[in-house]
mmCIF file of N, CA, C and O in Angstrom:
data_model
loop_
_atom_site.group_PDB
_atom_site.id
_atom_site.type_symbol
_atom_site.label_atom_id
_atom_site.label_comp_id
_atom_site.label_asym_id
_atom_site.label_seq_id
_atom_site.Cartn_x
_atom_site.Cartn_y
_atom_site.Cartn_z
ATOM 1 N N UNK F 183 105.394 94.092 125.309
ATOM 2 C CA UNK F 183 106.808 93.744 125.342
ATOM 3 C C UNK F 183 107.303 93.446 123.936
ATOM 4 O O UNK F 183 106.603 92.820 123.154
ATOM 5 N N UNK F 184 108.510 93.852 123.657
ATOM 6 C CA UNK F 184 109.091 93.604 122.350
ATOM 7 C C UNK F 184 109.606 92.168 122.263
ATOM 8 O O UNK F 184 110.081 91.609 123.242
ATOM 9 N N UNK F 185 109.509 91.620 121.051
ATOM 10 C CA UNK F 185 110.105 90.316 120.798
ATOM 11 C C UNK F 185 111.624 90.483 120.724
ATOM 12 O O UNK F 185 112.133 91.612 120.628
ATOM 13 N N UNK F 186 112.337 89.382 120.709
ATOM 14 C CA UNK F 186 113.793 89.449 120.581
ATOM 15 C C UNK F 186 114.180 90.143 119.277
ATOM 16 O O UNK F 186 115.076 90.989 119.252
ATOM 17 N N UNK F 187 113.478 89.815 118.193
ATOM 18 C CA UNK F 187 113.753 90.463 116.912
ATOM 19 C C UNK F 187 113.524 91.965 116.967
ATOM 20 O O UNK F 187 114.311 92.747 116.430
ATOM 21 N N UNK F 188 112.450 92.373 117.620
ATOM 22 C CA UNK F 188 112.169 93.806 117.754
ATOM 23 C C UNK F 188 113.226 94.497 118.609
ATOM 24 O O UNK F 188 113.653 95.618 118.289
ATOM 25 N N UNK F 189 113.661 93.853 119.676
ATOM 26 C CA UNK F 189 114.723 94.442 120.512
ATOM 27 C C UNK F 189 116.016 94.584 119.731
ATOM 28 O O UNK F 189 116.707 95.612 119.832
ATOM 29 N N UNK F 190 116.344 93.574 118.939
ATOM 30 C CA UNK F 190 117.558 93.644 118.120
ATOM 31 C C UNK F 190 117.462 94.784 117.106
ATOM 32 O O UNK F 190 118.412 95.544 116.916
ATOM 33 N N UNK F 191 116.282 94.913 116.463
ATOM 34 C CA UNK F 191 116.106 96.003 115.508
ATOM 35 C C UNK F 191 116.225 97.352 116.199
ATOM 36 O O UNK F 191 116.880 98.265 115.700
ATOM 37 N N UNK F 192 115.576 97.483 117.349
ATOM 38 C CA UNK F 192 115.603 98.747 118.079
ATOM 39 C C UNK F 192 117.032 99.119 118.444
ATOM 40 O O UNK F 192 117.415 100.290 118.352
ATOM 41 N N UNK F 193 117.832 98.151 118.831
ATOM 42 C CA UNK F 193 119.232 98.438 119.148
ATOM 43 C C UNK F 193 119.998 98.929 117.927
ATOM 44 O O UNK F 193 120.925 99.719 118.056
ATOM 45 N N UNK F 194 119.618 98.476 116.743
ATOM 46 C CA UNK F 194 120.261 98.941 115.508
ATOM 47 C C UNK F 194 119.788 100.333 115.110
ATOM 48 O O UNK F 194 120.564 101.137 114.618
ATOM 49 N N UNK F 195 118.491 100.605 115.300
ATOM 50 C CA UNK F 195 117.900 101.823 114.743
ATOM 51 C C UNK F 195 117.842 102.997 115.707
ATOM 52 O O UNK F 195 117.771 104.141 115.279
ATOM 53 N N UNK F 196 117.871 102.727 116.992
ATOM 54 C CA UNK F 196 117.721 103.820 117.956
ATOM 55 C C UNK F 196 118.914 104.767 117.917
ATOM 56 O O UNK F 196 119.958 104.443 117.382
ATOM 57 N N UNK F 197 118.723 105.899 118.464
ATOM 58 C CA UNK F 197 119.753 106.947 118.516
ATOM 59 C C UNK F 197 120.257 107.326 117.119
ATOM 60 O O UNK F 197 121.434 107.599 116.923
ATOM 61 N N UNK F 198 119.324 107.334 116.162
ATOM 62 C CA UNK F 198 119.603 107.830 114.808
ATOM 63 C C UNK F 198 120.766 107.115 114.122
ATOM 64 O O UNK F 198 121.534 107.728 113.384
ATOM 65 N N UNK F 199 120.887 105.826 114.324
ATOM 66 C CA UNK F 199 122.005 105.077 113.765
ATOM 67 C C UNK F 199 121.835 104.717 112.288
ATOM 68 O O UNK F 199 122.760 104.225 111.678
ATOM 69 N N UNK F 200 120.659 104.939 111.729
ATOM 70 C CA UNK F 200 120.423 104.647 110.322
ATOM 71 C C UNK F 200 120.491 105.963 109.555
ATOM 72 O O UNK F 200 119.504 106.674 109.423
ATOM 73 N N UNK F 201 121.680 106.303 109.121
ATOM 74 C CA UNK F 201 121.922 107.538 108.363
ATOM 75 C C UNK F 201 121.341 108.778 109.032
ATOM 76 O O UNK F 201 120.917 109.714 108.378
ATOM 77 N N UNK F 202 121.279 108.769 110.360
ATOM 78 C CA UNK F 202 120.796 109.921 111.101
ATOM 79 C C UNK F 202 119.282 110.032 111.201
ATOM 80 O O UNK F 202 118.776 111.009 111.741
ATOM 81 N N UNK F 203 118.554 109.051 110.688
ATOM 82 C CA UNK F 203 117.096 109.097 110.735
ATOM 83 C C UNK F 203 116.580 108.538 112.049
ATOM 84 O O UNK F 203 117.132 107.594 112.595
ATOM 85 N N UNK F 204 115.490 109.126 112.514
ATOM 86 C CA UNK F 204 114.919 108.754 113.814
ATOM 87 C C UNK F 204 113.748 107.796 113.622
ATOM 88 O O UNK F 204 112.827 108.082 112.848
ATOM 89 N N UNK F 205 113.788 106.689 114.317
ATOM 90 C CA UNK F 205 112.691 105.720 114.320
ATOM 91 C C UNK F 205 111.965 105.788 115.658
ATOM 92 O O UNK F 205 112.577 106.026 116.691
ATOM 93 N N UNK F 206 110.659 105.565 115.597
ATOM 94 C CA UNK F 206 109.837 105.480 116.804
ATOM 95 C C UNK F 206 109.261 104.069 116.886
ATOM 96 O O UNK F 206 108.945 103.468 115.866
ATOM 97 N N UNK F 207 109.080 103.595 118.112
ATOM 98 C CA UNK F 207 108.476 102.275 118.327
ATOM 99 C C UNK F 207 106.973 102.414 118.502
ATOM 100 O O UNK F 207 106.486 103.426 118.993
ATOM 101 N N UNK F 208 106.271 101.362 118.111
ATOM 102 C CA UNK F 208 104.831 101.256 118.356
ATOM 103 C C UNK F 208 104.074 102.526 117.971
ATOM 104 O O UNK F 208 103.316 103.089 118.756
ATOM 105 N N UNK F 209 104.270 102.951 116.741
ATOM 106 C CA UNK F 209 103.658 104.175 116.240
ATOM 107 C C UNK F 209 102.300 103.869 115.605
ATOM 108 O O UNK F 209 102.191 102.964 114.782
ATOM 109 N N UNK F 210 101.277 104.625 115.989
ATOM 110 C CA UNK F 210 99.966 104.464 115.373
ATOM 111 C C UNK F 210 99.984 105.160 114.016
ATOM 112 O O UNK F 210 100.302 106.342 113.914
ATOM 113 N N UNK F 211 99.649 104.386 112.983
ATOM 114 C CA UNK F 211 99.617 104.891 111.608
ATOM 115 C C UNK F 211 98.234 104.579 111.038
ATOM 116 O O UNK F 211 97.922 103.426 110.758
ATOM 117 N N UNK F 212 97.393 105.584 110.902
ATOM 118 C CA UNK F 212 96.061 105.429 110.321
ATOM 119 C C UNK F 212 95.313 104.225 110.907
ATOM 120 O O UNK F 212 94.773 103.393 110.177
ATOM 121 N N UNK F 213 95.322 104.128 112.208
ATOM 122 C CA UNK F 213 94.569 103.095 112.907
ATOM 123 C C UNK F 213 95.309 101.794 113.137
ATOM 124 O O UNK F 213 94.798 100.897 113.789
ATOM 125 N N UNK F 214 96.498 101.660 112.602
ATOM 126 C CA UNK F 214 97.304 100.461 112.790
ATOM 127 C C UNK F 214 98.509 100.795 113.657
ATOM 128 O O UNK F 214 99.024 101.909 113.601
ATOM 129 N N UNK F 215 98.975 99.833 114.417
ATOM 130 C CA UNK F 215 100.187 100.043 115.219
ATOM 131 C C UNK F 215 101.365 99.435 114.472
ATOM 132 O O UNK F 215 101.433 98.224 114.272
ATOM 133 N N UNK F 216 102.264 100.295 114.047
ATOM 134 C CA UNK F 216 103.465 99.851 113.346
ATOM 135 C C UNK F 216 104.546 99.522 114.372
ATOM 136 O O UNK F 216 104.672 100.219 115.384
ATOM 137 N N UNK F 217 105.321 98.480 114.103
ATOM 138 C CA UNK F 217 106.417 98.148 115.015
ATOM 139 C C UNK F 217 107.370 99.327 115.143
ATOM 140 O O UNK F 217 107.709 99.751 116.237
ATOM 141 N N UNK F 218 107.790 99.871 113.991
ATOM 142 C CA UNK F 218 108.714 101.004 113.962
ATOM 143 C C UNK F 218 108.329 101.930 112.820
ATOM 144 O O UNK F 218 107.873 101.486 111.767
ATOM 145 N N UNK F 219 108.545 103.221 113.032
ATOM 146 C CA UNK F 219 108.183 104.206 112.019
ATOM 147 C C UNK F 219 109.220 105.319 111.975
ATOM 148 O O UNK F 219 109.667 105.811 113.008
ATOM 149 N N UNK F 220 109.572 105.717 110.747
ATOM 150 C CA UNK F 220 110.466 106.854 110.536
ATOM 151 C C UNK F 220 109.695 107.889 109.725
ATOM 152 O O UNK F 220 109.383 107.658 108.544
ATOM 153 N N UNK F 221 109.384 109.020 110.357
ATOM 154 C CA UNK F 221 108.620 110.075 109.712
ATOM 155 C C UNK F 221 109.368 110.689 108.535
ATOM 156 O O UNK F 221 108.783 110.951 107.493
ATOM 157 N N UNK F 222 110.671 110.917 108.681
ATOM 158 C CA UNK F 222 111.442 111.555 107.613
ATOM 159 C C UNK F 222 111.463 110.718 106.337
ATOM 160 O O UNK F 222 111.514 111.260 105.236
ATOM 161 N N UNK F 223 111.419 109.400 106.487
ATOM 162 C CA UNK F 223 111.455 108.503 105.331
ATOM 163 C C UNK F 223 110.070 108.013 104.912
ATOM 164 O O UNK F 223 109.951 107.307 103.907
ATOM 165 N N UNK F 224 109.032 108.375 105.679
ATOM 166 C CA UNK F 224 107.701 107.808 105.448
ATOM 167 C C UNK F 224 107.803 106.293 105.346
ATOM 168 O O UNK F 224 107.357 105.675 104.375
ATOM 169 N N UNK F 225 108.393 105.696 106.368
ATOM 170 C CA UNK F 225 108.719 104.276 106.328
ATOM 171 C C UNK F 225 108.265 103.567 107.601
ATOM 172 O O UNK F 225 108.585 103.999 108.709
ATOM 173 N N UNK F 226 107.528 102.478 107.409
ATOM 174 C CA UNK F 226 107.166 101.578 108.486
ATOM 175 C C UNK F 226 108.048 100.342 108.355
ATOM 176 O O UNK F 226 108.223 99.812 107.254
ATOM 177 N N UNK F 227 108.593 99.894 109.476
ATOM 178 C CA UNK F 227 109.359 98.656 109.512
ATOM 179 C C UNK F 227 108.617 97.689 110.423
ATOM 180 O O UNK F 227 108.350 97.999 111.574
ATOM 181 N N UNK F 228 108.280 96.536 109.864
ATOM 182 C CA UNK F 228 107.604 95.500 110.616
ATOM 183 C C UNK F 228 108.570 94.337 110.830
ATOM 184 O O UNK F 228 109.266 93.928 109.899
ATOM 185 N N UNK F 229 108.604 93.836 112.043
ATOM 186 C CA UNK F 229 109.420 92.673 112.375
ATOM 187 C C UNK F 229 108.438 91.532 112.619
ATOM 188 O O UNK F 229 107.675 91.547 113.583
ATOM 189 N N UNK F 230 108.454 90.565 111.719
ATOM 190 C CA UNK F 230 107.453 89.505 111.730
ATOM 191 C C UNK F 230 107.944 88.251 112.428
ATOM 192 O O UNK F 230 108.989 87.706 112.094
ATOM 193 N N UNK F 231 107.130 87.790 113.355
ATOM 194 C CA UNK F 231 107.360 86.520 114.032
ATOM 195 C C UNK F 231 106.480 85.444 113.429
ATOM 196 O O UNK F 231 105.841 85.636 112.391
ATOM 197 N N UNK F 232 106.408 84.323 114.091
ATOM 198 C CA UNK F 232 105.656 83.184 113.599
ATOM 199 C C UNK F 232 104.182 83.441 113.371
ATOM 200 O O UNK F 232 103.583 82.880 112.451
ATOM 201 N N UNK F 233 103.575 84.308 114.160
ATOM 202 C CA UNK F 233 102.147 84.601 114.022
ATOM 203 C C UNK F 233 101.811 85.150 112.644
ATOM 204 O O UNK F 233 100.712 84.947 112.128
ATOM 205 N N UNK F 234 102.762 85.796 112.013
ATOM 206 C CA UNK F 234 102.509 86.421 110.719
ATOM 207 C C UNK F 234 102.319 85.398 109.610
ATOM 208 O O UNK F 234 101.747 85.719 108.569
ATOM 209 N N UNK F 235 102.776 84.170 109.819
ATOM 210 C CA UNK F 235 102.514 83.105 108.855
ATOM 211 C C UNK F 235 101.021 82.823 108.774
ATOM 212 O O UNK F 235 100.518 82.415 107.738
ATOM 213 N N UNK F 236 100.311 83.035 109.857
ATOM 214 C CA UNK F 236 98.885 82.743 109.928
ATOM 215 C C UNK F 236 98.010 83.934 109.543
ATOM 216 O O UNK F 236 96.800 83.793 109.428
ATOM 217 N N UNK F 237 98.614 85.096 109.359
ATOM 218 C CA UNK F 237 97.812 86.289 109.057
ATOM 219 C C UNK F 237 98.349 87.040 107.847
ATOM 220 O O UNK F 237 98.297 88.270 107.802
ATOM 221 N N UNK F 238 98.823 86.314 106.854
ATOM 222 C CA UNK F 238 99.399 86.952 105.665
ATOM 223 C C UNK F 238 98.405 87.852 104.944
ATOM 224 O O UNK F 238 98.765 88.943 104.494
ATOM 225 N N UNK F 239 97.157 87.408 104.827
ATOM 226 C CA UNK F 239 96.144 88.224 104.143
ATOM 227 C C UNK F 239 95.917 89.543 104.879
ATOM 228 O O UNK F 239 95.838 90.599 104.262
ATOM 229 N N UNK F 240 95.834 89.477 106.196
ATOM 230 C CA UNK F 240 95.647 90.687 106.995
ATOM 231 C C UNK F 240 96.848 91.619 106.832
ATOM 232 O O UNK F 240 96.681 92.825 106.638
ATOM 233 N N UNK F 241 98.056 91.065 106.883
ATOM 234 C CA UNK F 241 99.262 91.886 106.740
ATOM 235 C C UNK F 241 99.309 92.555 105.367
ATOM 236 O O UNK F 241 99.696 93.728 105.255
ATOM 237 N N UNK F 242 98.914 91.834 104.322
ATOM 238 C CA UNK F 242 98.902 92.417 102.974
ATOM 239 C C UNK F 242 97.894 93.562 102.872
ATOM 240 O O UNK F 242 98.191 94.601 102.288
ATOM 241 N N UNK F 243 96.715 93.361 103.442
ATOM 242 C CA UNK F 243 95.698 94.416 103.434
ATOM 243 C C UNK F 243 96.171 95.634 104.219
ATOM 244 O O UNK F 243 96.042 96.778 103.763
ATOM 245 N N UNK F 244 96.735 95.392 105.355
ATOM 246 C CA UNK F 244 97.262 96.469 106.205
ATOM 247 C C UNK F 244 98.339 97.271 105.467
ATOM 248 O O UNK F 244 98.333 98.501 105.477
ATOM 249 N N UNK F 245 99.252 96.563 104.808
ATOM 250 C CA UNK F 245 100.312 97.219 104.031
ATOM 251 C C UNK F 245 99.704 98.050 102.905
ATOM 252 O O UNK F 245 100.125 99.191 102.677
ATOM 253 N N UNK F 246 98.721 97.494 102.215
ATOM 254 C CA UNK F 246 98.076 98.216 101.113
ATOM 255 C C UNK F 246 97.437 99.512 101.603
ATOM 256 O O UNK F 246 97.573 100.560 100.969
ATOM 257 N N UNK F 247 96.757 99.449 102.730
ATOM 258 C CA UNK F 247 96.117 100.646 103.288
ATOM 259 C C UNK F 247 97.162 101.684 103.682
ATOM 260 O O UNK F 247 97.038 102.865 103.357
ATOM 261 N N UNK F 248 98.206 101.265 104.352
ATOM 262 C CA UNK F 248 99.268 102.200 104.765
ATOM 263 C C UNK F 248 99.948 102.805 103.540
ATOM 264 O O UNK F 248 100.238 104.003 103.504
ATOM 265 N N UNK F 249 100.185 101.992 102.500
ATOM 266 C CA UNK F 249 100.795 102.490 101.265
ATOM 267 C C UNK F 249 99.961 103.582 100.610
ATOM 268 O O UNK F 249 100.510 104.502 99.991
ATOM 269 N N UNK F 250 98.631 103.504 100.751
ATOM 270 C CA UNK F 250 97.755 104.506 100.151
ATOM 271 C C UNK F 250 97.991 105.899 100.731
ATOM 272 O O UNK F 250 97.622 106.894 100.116
ATOM 273 N N UNK F 251 98.612 105.979 101.888
ATOM 274 C CA UNK F 251 98.938 107.265 102.508
ATOM 275 C C UNK F 251 100.369 107.702 102.189
ATOM 276 O O UNK F 251 100.901 108.611 102.811
ATOM 277 N N UNK F 252 100.991 107.022 101.225
ATOM 278 C CA UNK F 252 102.336 107.387 100.813
ATOM 279 C C UNK F 252 103.421 106.891 101.747
ATOM 280 O O UNK F 252 104.543 107.395 101.719
ATOM 281 N N UNK F 253 103.095 105.907 102.549
ATOM 282 C CA UNK F 253 104.056 105.357 103.504
ATOM 283 C C UNK F 253 104.482 103.979 103.025
ATOM 284 O O UNK F 253 103.643 103.115 102.754
ATOM 285 N N UNK F 254 105.769 103.789 102.918
ATOM 286 C CA UNK F 254 106.322 102.506 102.495
ATOM 287 C C UNK F 254 106.411 101.577 103.701
ATOM 288 O O UNK F 254 106.715 102.014 104.813
ATOM 289 N N UNK F 255 106.159 100.301 103.469
ATOM 290 C CA UNK F 255 106.262 99.293 104.520
ATOM 291 C C UNK F 255 107.289 98.252 104.079
ATOM 292 O O UNK F 255 107.205 97.734 102.971
ATOM 293 N N UNK F 256 108.266 97.991 104.938
ATOM 294 C CA UNK F 256 109.180 96.892 104.683
ATOM 295 C C UNK F 256 109.112 95.938 105.867
ATOM 296 O O UNK F 256 108.860 96.356 106.992
ATOM 297 N N UNK F 257 109.301 94.674 105.565
ATOM 298 C CA UNK F 257 109.178 93.633 106.580
ATOM 299 C C UNK F 257 110.458 92.819 106.652
ATOM 300 O O UNK F 257 111.070 92.519 105.643
ATOM 301 N N UNK F 258 110.800 92.484 107.873
ATOM 302 C CA UNK F 258 111.899 91.566 108.140
ATOM 303 C C UNK F 258 111.363 90.502 109.088
ATOM 304 O O UNK F 258 110.502 90.789 109.919
ATOM 305 N N UNK F 259 111.892 89.312 108.993
ATOM 306 C CA UNK F 259 111.524 88.286 109.960
ATOM 307 C C UNK F 259 112.389 88.460 111.206
ATOM 308 O O UNK F 259 113.460 89.086 111.154
ATOM 309 N N UNK F 260 111.918 87.895 112.309
ATOM 310 C CA UNK F 260 112.734 87.899 113.530
ATOM 311 C C UNK F 260 114.112 87.324 113.237
ATOM 312 O O UNK F 260 115.127 87.870 113.688
ATOM 313 N N UNK F 261 114.143 86.223 112.492
ATOM 314 C CA UNK F 261 115.409 85.556 112.202
ATOM 315 C C UNK F 261 116.362 86.451 111.413
ATOM 316 O O UNK F 261 117.559 86.460 111.672
ATOM 317 N N UNK F 262 115.829 87.191 110.440
ATOM 318 C CA UNK F 262 116.680 88.103 109.668
ATOM 319 C C UNK F 262 117.325 89.140 110.576
ATOM 320 O O UNK F 262 118.515 89.423 110.463
ATOM 321 N N UNK F 263 116.531 89.721 111.453
ATOM 322 C CA UNK F 263 117.042 90.778 112.320
ATOM 323 C C UNK F 263 118.065 90.224 113.311
ATOM 324 O O UNK F 263 119.086 90.851 113.571
ATOM 325 N N UNK F 264 117.807 89.033 113.831
ATOM 326 C CA UNK F 264 118.696 88.446 114.834
ATOM 327 C C UNK F 264 119.977 87.907 114.202
ATOM 328 O O UNK F 264 121.081 88.178 114.682
ATOM 329 N N UNK F 265 119.822 87.173 113.092
ATOM 330 C CA UNK F 265 120.967 86.455 112.509
ATOM 331 C C UNK F 265 121.661 87.177 111.371
ATOM 332 O O UNK F 265 122.805 86.850 111.045
ATOM 333 N N UNK F 266 120.992 88.124 110.736
ATOM 334 C CA UNK F 266 121.560 88.807 109.568
ATOM 335 C C UNK F 266 121.404 90.311 109.706
ATOM 336 O O UNK F 266 120.979 91.002 108.786
ATOM 337 N N UNK F 267 121.748 90.817 110.863
ATOM 338 C CA UNK F 267 121.528 92.232 111.147
ATOM 339 C C UNK F 267 122.287 93.141 110.183
ATOM 340 O O UNK F 267 121.818 94.234 109.873
ATOM 341 N N UNK F 268 123.428 92.688 109.687
ATOM 342 C CA UNK F 268 124.174 93.507 108.731
ATOM 343 C C UNK F 268 123.377 93.698 107.442
ATOM 344 O O UNK F 268 123.360 94.788 106.873
ATOM 345 N N UNK F 269 122.675 92.672 106.989
ATOM 346 C CA UNK F 269 121.838 92.791 105.787
ATOM 347 C C UNK F 269 120.647 93.707 106.044
ATOM 348 O O UNK F 269 120.260 94.486 105.174
ATOM 349 N N UNK F 270 120.068 93.593 107.223
ATOM 350 C CA UNK F 270 118.937 94.450 107.580
ATOM 351 C C UNK F 270 119.390 95.906 107.601
ATOM 352 O O UNK F 270 118.731 96.782 107.030
ATOM 353 N N UNK F 271 120.514 96.184 108.222
ATOM 354 C CA UNK F 271 121.032 97.552 108.291
ATOM 355 C C UNK F 271 121.350 98.077 106.895
ATOM 356 O O UNK F 271 121.043 99.232 106.580
ATOM 357 N N UNK F 272 121.911 97.247 106.044
ATOM 358 C CA UNK F 272 122.226 97.675 104.676
ATOM 359 C C UNK F 272 120.943 98.005 103.910
ATOM 360 O O UNK F 272 120.889 98.994 103.182
ATOM 361 N N UNK F 273 119.907 97.206 104.084
ATOM 362 C CA UNK F 273 118.623 97.474 103.426
ATOM 363 C C UNK F 273 118.042 98.798 103.922
ATOM 364 O O UNK F 273 117.548 99.603 103.123
ATOM 365 N N UNK F 274 118.113 99.054 105.209
ATOM 366 C CA UNK F 274 117.623 100.323 105.751
ATOM 367 C C UNK F 274 118.401 101.500 105.192
ATOM 368 O O UNK F 274 117.820 102.539 104.827
ATOM 369 N N UNK F 275 119.694 101.373 105.098
ATOM 370 C CA UNK F 275 120.511 102.456 104.549
ATOM 371 C C UNK F 275 120.216 102.673 103.076
ATOM 372 O O UNK F 275 120.202 103.801 102.594
ATOM 373 N N UNK F 276 119.943 101.580 102.366
ATOM 374 C CA UNK F 276 119.574 101.676 100.945
ATOM 375 C C UNK F 276 118.254 102.437 100.794
ATOM 376 O O UNK F 276 118.124 103.325 99.959
ATOM 377 N N UNK F 277 117.279 102.120 101.634
ATOM 378 C CA UNK F 277 115.996 102.821 101.597
ATOM 379 C C UNK F 277 116.189 104.290 101.951
ATOM 380 O O UNK F 277 115.593 105.175 101.324
ATOM 381 N N UNK F 278 117.031 104.576 102.926
ATOM 382 C CA UNK F 278 117.280 105.955 103.336
ATOM 383 C C UNK F 278 117.933 106.765 102.225
ATOM 384 O O UNK F 278 117.654 107.959 102.077
ATOM 385 N N UNK F 279 118.786 106.131 101.435
ATOM 386 C CA UNK F 279 119.465 106.833 100.343
ATOM 387 C C UNK F 279 118.521 107.127 99.181
ATOM 388 O O UNK F 279 118.729 108.083 98.440
ATOM 389 N N UNK F 280 117.496 106.300 99.005
ATOM 390 C CA UNK F 280 116.619 106.454 97.823
ATOM 391 C C UNK F 280 115.521 107.467 98.058
ATOM 392 O O UNK F 280 115.301 107.984 99.098
#
């Protein structure tokens, strides 16, 4: 089941709402399950909840491994996605433009 933050992100990103790019949920990327993935942008989007405070080292290692395959990883907290969705959308559009 998706967290509230993940549901909010999915509502923003689904149906190609980020500059026409398609995101997939729960995508397996080199042995890891990414919250969201956009193949056209080679971009993983992770929505971090409280558990991520306790696993920062694991998340950093995971990001490093995924980056080695040329895939960028960006992270947002649940709170950012829920309370500052306009900033999250702007960041996604900025990444899509670059």
